[in-house]
Amino acid sequence: MIVRLMGEGQLDVAADELSSLNTLDDELEAAIESGDETLFRAALHALLDNVRKVGKPLPADSLAPSELILPPADAHIDEVRSMLGDEGLIPD
């Protein structure tokens, strides 16, 4: 799966990594629902850090379409809330 980290570029994330990313996505959703900014910030950073860890960067000139777009690390809680779909940021 090709993932775009807004402001950072694209990464190729293997399908077998999606389960752990979905767990982090669930934690992010819970943090957003709670409205706790500190919890939200920690959950967002954990998700993005994990994507960076498991993903393989694509060349800057790659034209591969992104299947998933994640917000930047400094995104506001309301911005991320508006990006959430029925399945969070990362579909099951």
XYZ file of C-alpha atoms in Angstrom:
92
model
C 0.000 0.000 0.000
C 1.333 3.423 -0.956
C 0.975 5.877 1.921
C 1.529 9.628 1.655
C 2.657 11.398 4.785
C 1.592 14.983 4.147
C 4.663 17.170 3.883
C 7.052 14.204 3.883
C 6.488 12.061 0.806
C 5.339 8.544 0.009
C 6.150 5.206 1.594
C 5.399 1.672 0.477
C 3.899 -0.218 3.423
C 3.550 -4.005 3.225
C 0.031 -5.404 3.630
C 1.084 -7.496 6.635
C 1.840 -4.271 8.553
C -1.738 -2.992 8.294
C -2.962 -4.837 11.379
C -0.543 -3.030 13.698
C -1.287 0.277 11.952
C -5.028 -0.287 12.438
C -4.469 -0.735 16.167
C -2.673 2.617 16.293
C -5.414 4.152 14.155
C -8.031 2.913 16.656
C -6.056 4.560 19.458
C -5.947 7.800 17.471
C -9.713 7.690 16.904
C -10.304 7.152 20.631
C -8.042 10.091 21.455
C -9.939 12.313 19.027
C -13.278 11.239 20.481
C -12.032 12.040 23.987
C -10.952 15.517 22.901
C -7.734 15.120 24.915
C -5.079 17.061 22.984
C -2.148 15.380 24.761
C -3.519 11.905 24.115
C -4.307 12.863 20.502
C -0.790 14.193 19.895
C 0.827 11.034 21.332
C -1.445 8.750 19.272
C -0.845 10.688 16.054
C 2.922 10.623 16.537
C 2.856 6.893 17.350
C 0.954 6.165 14.120
C 3.201 8.325 11.948
C 6.390 6.999 13.569
C 5.260 3.436 12.935
C 4.470 4.161 9.277
C 7.953 5.682 8.880
C 9.479 2.629 10.583
C 7.756 -0.051 8.489
C 7.446 1.836 5.197
C 10.012 1.996 2.446
C 10.385 5.514 1.017
C 9.559 5.962 -2.653
C 11.731 8.233 -4.805
C 10.703 11.891 -4.713
C 9.895 11.754 -8.443
C 7.586 8.733 -8.065
C 4.183 9.133 -9.703
C 2.546 6.229 -7.866
C -0.944 7.133 -6.628
C -1.310 7.211 -2.850
C -3.855 4.747 -1.501
C -3.806 6.418 1.897
C -3.011 9.964 3.000
C -2.013 10.688 6.593
C -1.900 14.130 8.202
C 1.310 15.889 9.189
C 2.621 15.498 12.736
C 1.611 19.061 13.598
C -1.995 18.683 12.398
C -4.725 20.058 14.643
C -7.179 17.613 16.202
C -10.063 19.122 14.175
C -8.139 18.656 10.899
C -7.597 14.983 11.635
C -11.199 14.554 12.773
C -12.336 15.853 9.358
C -10.059 13.326 7.606
C -11.524 10.324 9.443
C -13.730 8.031 7.431
C -15.999 5.271 8.695
C -12.911 3.117 9.245
C -10.578 5.801 10.612
C -7.557 6.979 8.670
C -6.507 3.439 7.785
C -9.205 1.140 6.353
C -9.485 -2.334 7.875
